[in-house]
Coordinates of C-alpha atoms in Angstrom, one line a residue:
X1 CA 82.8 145.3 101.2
X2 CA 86.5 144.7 102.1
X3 CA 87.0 141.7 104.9
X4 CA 89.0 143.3 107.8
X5 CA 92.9 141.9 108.5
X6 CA 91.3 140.1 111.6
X7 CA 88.5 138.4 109.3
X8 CA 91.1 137.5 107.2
X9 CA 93.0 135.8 109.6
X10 CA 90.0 134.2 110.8
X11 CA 89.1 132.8 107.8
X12 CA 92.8 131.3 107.0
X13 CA 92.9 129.9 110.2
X14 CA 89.5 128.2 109.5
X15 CA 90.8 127.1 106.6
X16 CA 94.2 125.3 107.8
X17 CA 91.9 123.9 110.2
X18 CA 89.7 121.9 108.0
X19 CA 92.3 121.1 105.9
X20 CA 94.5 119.3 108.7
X21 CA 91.4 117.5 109.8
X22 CA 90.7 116.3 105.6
X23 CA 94.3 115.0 106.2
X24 CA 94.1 113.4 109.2
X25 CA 90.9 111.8 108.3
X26 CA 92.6 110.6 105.4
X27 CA 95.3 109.3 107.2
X28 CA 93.3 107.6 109.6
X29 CA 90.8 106.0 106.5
X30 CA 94.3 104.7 104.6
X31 CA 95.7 103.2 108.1
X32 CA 92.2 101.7 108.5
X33 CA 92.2 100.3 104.9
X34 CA 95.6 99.0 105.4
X35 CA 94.7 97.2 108.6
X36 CA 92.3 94.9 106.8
X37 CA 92.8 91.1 107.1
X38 CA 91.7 89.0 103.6
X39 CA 88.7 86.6 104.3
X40 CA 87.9 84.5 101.7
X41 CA 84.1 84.3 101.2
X42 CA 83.2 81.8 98.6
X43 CA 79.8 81.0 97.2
X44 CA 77.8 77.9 96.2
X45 CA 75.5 78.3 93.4
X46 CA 73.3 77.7 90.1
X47 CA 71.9 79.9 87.4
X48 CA 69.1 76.8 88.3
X49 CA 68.3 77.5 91.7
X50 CA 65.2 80.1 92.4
X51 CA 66.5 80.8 95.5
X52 CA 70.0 82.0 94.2
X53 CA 69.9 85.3 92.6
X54 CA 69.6 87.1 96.3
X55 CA 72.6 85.1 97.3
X56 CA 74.3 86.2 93.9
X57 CA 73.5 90.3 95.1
X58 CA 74.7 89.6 98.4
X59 CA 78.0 88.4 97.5
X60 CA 77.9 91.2 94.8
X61 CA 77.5 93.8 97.7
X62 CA 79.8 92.1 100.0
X63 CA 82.9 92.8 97.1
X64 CA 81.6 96.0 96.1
X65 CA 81.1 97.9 99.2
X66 CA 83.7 95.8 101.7
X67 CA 81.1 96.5 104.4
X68 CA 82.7 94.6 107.6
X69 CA 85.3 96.5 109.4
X70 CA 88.6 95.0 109.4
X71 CA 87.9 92.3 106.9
X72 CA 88.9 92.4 103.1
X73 CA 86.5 90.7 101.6
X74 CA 87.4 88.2 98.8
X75 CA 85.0 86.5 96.7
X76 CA 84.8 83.5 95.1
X77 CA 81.1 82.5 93.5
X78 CA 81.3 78.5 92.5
X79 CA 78.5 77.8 90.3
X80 CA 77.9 73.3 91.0
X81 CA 76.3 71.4 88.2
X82 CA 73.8 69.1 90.5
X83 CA 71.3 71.9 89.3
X84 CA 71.7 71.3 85.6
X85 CA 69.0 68.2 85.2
X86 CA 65.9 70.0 85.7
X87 CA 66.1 72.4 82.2
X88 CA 68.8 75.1 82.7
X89 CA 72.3 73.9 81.9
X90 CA 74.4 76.5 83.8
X91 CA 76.9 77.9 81.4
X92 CA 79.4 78.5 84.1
X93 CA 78.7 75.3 86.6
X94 CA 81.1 73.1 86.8
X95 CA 82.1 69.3 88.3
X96 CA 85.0 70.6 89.9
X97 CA 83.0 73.0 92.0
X98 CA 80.6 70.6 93.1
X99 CA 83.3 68.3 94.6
X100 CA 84.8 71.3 96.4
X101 CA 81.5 72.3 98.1
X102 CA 81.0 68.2 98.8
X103 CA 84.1 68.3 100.6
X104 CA 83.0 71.1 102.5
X105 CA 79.5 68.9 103.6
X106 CA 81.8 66.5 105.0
X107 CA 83.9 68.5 107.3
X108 CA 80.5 70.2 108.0
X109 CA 78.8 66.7 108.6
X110 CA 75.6 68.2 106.0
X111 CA 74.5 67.8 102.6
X112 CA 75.6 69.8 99.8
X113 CA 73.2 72.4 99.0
X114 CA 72.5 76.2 97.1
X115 CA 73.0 78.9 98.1
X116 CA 75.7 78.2 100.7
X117 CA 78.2 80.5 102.0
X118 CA 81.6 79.4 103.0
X119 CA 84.0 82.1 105.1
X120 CA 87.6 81.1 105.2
X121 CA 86.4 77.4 105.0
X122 CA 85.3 77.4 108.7
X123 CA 81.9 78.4 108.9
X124 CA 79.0 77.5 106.4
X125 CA 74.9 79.3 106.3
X126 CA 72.6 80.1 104.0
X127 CA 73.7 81.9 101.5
X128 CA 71.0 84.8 101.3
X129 CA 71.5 85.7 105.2
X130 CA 73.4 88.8 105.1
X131 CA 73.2 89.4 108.7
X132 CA 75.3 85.8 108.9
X133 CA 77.7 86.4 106.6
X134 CA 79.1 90.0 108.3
X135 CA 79.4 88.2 111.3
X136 CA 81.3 85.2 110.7
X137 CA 83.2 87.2 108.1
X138 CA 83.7 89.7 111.3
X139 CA 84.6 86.8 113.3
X140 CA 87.2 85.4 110.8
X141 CA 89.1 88.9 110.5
X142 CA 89.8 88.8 113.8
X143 CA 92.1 85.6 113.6
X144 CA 96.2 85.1 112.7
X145 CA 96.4 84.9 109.1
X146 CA 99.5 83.8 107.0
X147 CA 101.1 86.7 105.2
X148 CA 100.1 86.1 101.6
X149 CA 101.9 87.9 98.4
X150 CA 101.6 87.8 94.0
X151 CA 103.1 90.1 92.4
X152 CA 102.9 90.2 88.5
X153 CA 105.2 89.1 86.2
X154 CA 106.2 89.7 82.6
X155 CA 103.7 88.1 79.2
X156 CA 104.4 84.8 78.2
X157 CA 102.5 85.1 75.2
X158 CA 99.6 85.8 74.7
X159 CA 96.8 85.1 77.4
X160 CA 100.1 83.7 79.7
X161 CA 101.3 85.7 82.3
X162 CA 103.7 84.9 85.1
X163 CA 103.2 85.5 88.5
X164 CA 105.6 85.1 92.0
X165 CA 103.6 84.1 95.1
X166 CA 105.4 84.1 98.5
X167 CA 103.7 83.1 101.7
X168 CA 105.4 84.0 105.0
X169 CA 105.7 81.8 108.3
X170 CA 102.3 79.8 108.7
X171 CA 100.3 81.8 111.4
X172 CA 96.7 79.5 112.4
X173 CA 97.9 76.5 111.1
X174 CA 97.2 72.7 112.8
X175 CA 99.8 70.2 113.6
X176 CA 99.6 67.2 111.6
X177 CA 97.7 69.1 108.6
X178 CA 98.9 70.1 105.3
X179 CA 98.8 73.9 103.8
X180 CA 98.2 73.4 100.6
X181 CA 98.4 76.6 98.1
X182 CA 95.9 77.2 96.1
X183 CA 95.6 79.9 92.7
X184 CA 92.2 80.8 91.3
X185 CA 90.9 82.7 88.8
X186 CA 87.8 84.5 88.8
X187 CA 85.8 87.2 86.4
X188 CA 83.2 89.3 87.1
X189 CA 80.5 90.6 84.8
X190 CA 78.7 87.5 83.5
X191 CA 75.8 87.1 83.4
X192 CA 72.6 85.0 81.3
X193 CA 69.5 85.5 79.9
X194 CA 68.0 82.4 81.1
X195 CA 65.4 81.2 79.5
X196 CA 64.4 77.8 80.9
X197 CA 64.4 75.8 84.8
X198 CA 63.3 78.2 87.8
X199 CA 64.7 80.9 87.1
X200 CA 62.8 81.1 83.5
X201 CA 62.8 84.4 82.3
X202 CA 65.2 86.8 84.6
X203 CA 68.9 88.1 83.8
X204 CA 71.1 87.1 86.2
X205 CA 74.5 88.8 86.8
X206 CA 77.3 87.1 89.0
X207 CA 80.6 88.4 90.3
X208 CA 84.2 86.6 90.7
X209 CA 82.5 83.9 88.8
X210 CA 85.5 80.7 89.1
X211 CA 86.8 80.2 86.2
X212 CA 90.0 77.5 87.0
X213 CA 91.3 76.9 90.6
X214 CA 94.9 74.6 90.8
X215 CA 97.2 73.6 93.4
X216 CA 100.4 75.4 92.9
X217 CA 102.7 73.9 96.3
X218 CA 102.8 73.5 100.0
X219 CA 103.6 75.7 102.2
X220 CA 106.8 74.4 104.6
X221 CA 105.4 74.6 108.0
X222 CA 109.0 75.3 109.3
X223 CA 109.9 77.9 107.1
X224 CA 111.3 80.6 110.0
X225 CA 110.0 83.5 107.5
X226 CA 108.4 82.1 104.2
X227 CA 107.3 79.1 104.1
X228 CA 106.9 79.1 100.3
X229 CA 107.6 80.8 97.2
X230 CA 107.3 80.4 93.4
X231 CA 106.6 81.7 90.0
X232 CA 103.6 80.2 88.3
X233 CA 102.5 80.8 84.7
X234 CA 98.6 81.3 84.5
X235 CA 96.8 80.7 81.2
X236 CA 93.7 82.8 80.6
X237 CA 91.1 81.1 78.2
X238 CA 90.6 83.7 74.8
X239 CA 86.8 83.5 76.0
X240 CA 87.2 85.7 79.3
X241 CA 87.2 89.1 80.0
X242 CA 91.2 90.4 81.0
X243 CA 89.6 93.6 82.2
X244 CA 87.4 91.9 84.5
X245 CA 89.8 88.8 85.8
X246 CA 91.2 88.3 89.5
X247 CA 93.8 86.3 90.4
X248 CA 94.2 85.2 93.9
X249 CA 96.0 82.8 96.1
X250 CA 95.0 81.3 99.0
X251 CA 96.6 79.0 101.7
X252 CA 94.3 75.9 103.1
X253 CA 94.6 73.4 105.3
X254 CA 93.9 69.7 103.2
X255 CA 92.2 68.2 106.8
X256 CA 90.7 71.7 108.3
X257 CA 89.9 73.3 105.2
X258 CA 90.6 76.2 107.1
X259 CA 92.2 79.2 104.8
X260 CA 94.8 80.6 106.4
X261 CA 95.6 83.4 104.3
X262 CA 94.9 85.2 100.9
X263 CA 95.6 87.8 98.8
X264 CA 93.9 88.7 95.5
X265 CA 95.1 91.5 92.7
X266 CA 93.1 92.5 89.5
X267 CA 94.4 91.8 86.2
X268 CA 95.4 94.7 84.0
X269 CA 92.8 93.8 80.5

């Protein structure tokens, strides 16, 4: 049966209707999106700790679903090495990490241990405690952060690529401190069949697994509108993943720890 005019115009209107409100909704998701603040969320762990792998999924869902309003999320999983004695050597542990999270216990006036969560070097819990982590990651989106930018540069060979970092005019930062900047590299999609310690027989997968972490400069806390820019050259090992590599740079305070800004951009494999 043929739709009478008014119909018709009925129908269109609908139509118009519900595609202004896609597009609005749209709009409102992208200004949303936009309006996030990075908070760096970094993780302390070993493939030889049996109380780790539900840390390791949190932190997974924390990346992968960016479920705190107003917060961009950025992960950092540190695997330590204090876990390597009792029959699983972690394959991605490392000395380096272990120092970083000791520092951390002495501004937190604790011992070191796994799983710990650190959010933008100011707040430290158990690892596994999801209900924790989106608040204090919650709480740390609400504070200034430094303007933080990398943008990629041309191949220096191969696995070498340059990269210019500016940071704007410190926002958060303490008198007397130091803003150090920092460049990481991280890779998701590891993982190990692990086949001896406490966690003897399971697969365990990780995400923005550290791979090399360096200080690149310091930010010039009277710098009216940047306070520090470069080009750095970042060597990737043959044995990682480019499709799965991060690259991000954050700005911390050497006293605080606090990290006053961040920004973090995929590599193209």
């Amino acid at each position: 049966m043929r739709n009478s005019p008014a119909v018709f115009r009925l129908s269109l209107a609908l139509v118009i209707a519900c595609s202004a409100f896609a597009a609005k909704a749209k709009a409102q998701t992208a200004a949303v999106e936009a309006g996030r603040k990075p908070v760096v969320v970094e993780l302390f762990t070993s493939e030889g700790c049996s109380s780790c792998p539900p840390a390791d999924v949190l932190l997974q869902k924390l990346a992968a679903q960016q479920p705190v309003a107003g917060a961009e999320i950025i992960a950092l999983e540190e695997h330590v090495d204090y876990w390597n004695h009792i029959g699983w050597i972690d394959p991605f542990s490392s000395a380096e990490w272990t120092h970083r999270q000791e520092a951390y216990a002495v501004l937190f006036k604790n011992d070191a241990y796994t799983p710990e969560l650190v959010v933008d070097g100011q707040s430290q819990f158990v690892g596994s405690s999801e209900r924790q982590a989106e608040l204090e990651i919650e709480k740390a989106a609400r504070g200034v952060k430094t303007e933080v930018a990398i943008t990629p540069g041309k191949l220096e060979g191969k696995g070498s690529q340059r990269f210019t970092v500016s940071v704007g005019k410190l926002a958060g930062n303490k008198a007397g401190d130091v803003a150090e900047v920092w460049l990481a590299v991280s890779e998701d999609g590891l993982q190990s069949s692990v086949s001896l310690g406490e966690n003897a027989g399971h697969v365990l997968r990780h995400v923005a697994t550290l791979r090399s972490l360096r200080k690149i400069g310091v930010a010039d806390a009277s710098g009216a509108s940047a306070s520090f820019t470069g080009d750095t050259l970042v060597k990737f090992n043959s044995h990682w993943d480019p499709a799965n590599l991060h690259v991000t740079i954050f700005v911390q305070e050497k006293k605080s720890r606090e990290i006053l800004g961040a920004a973090s951009m995929k590599i193209k494999g």
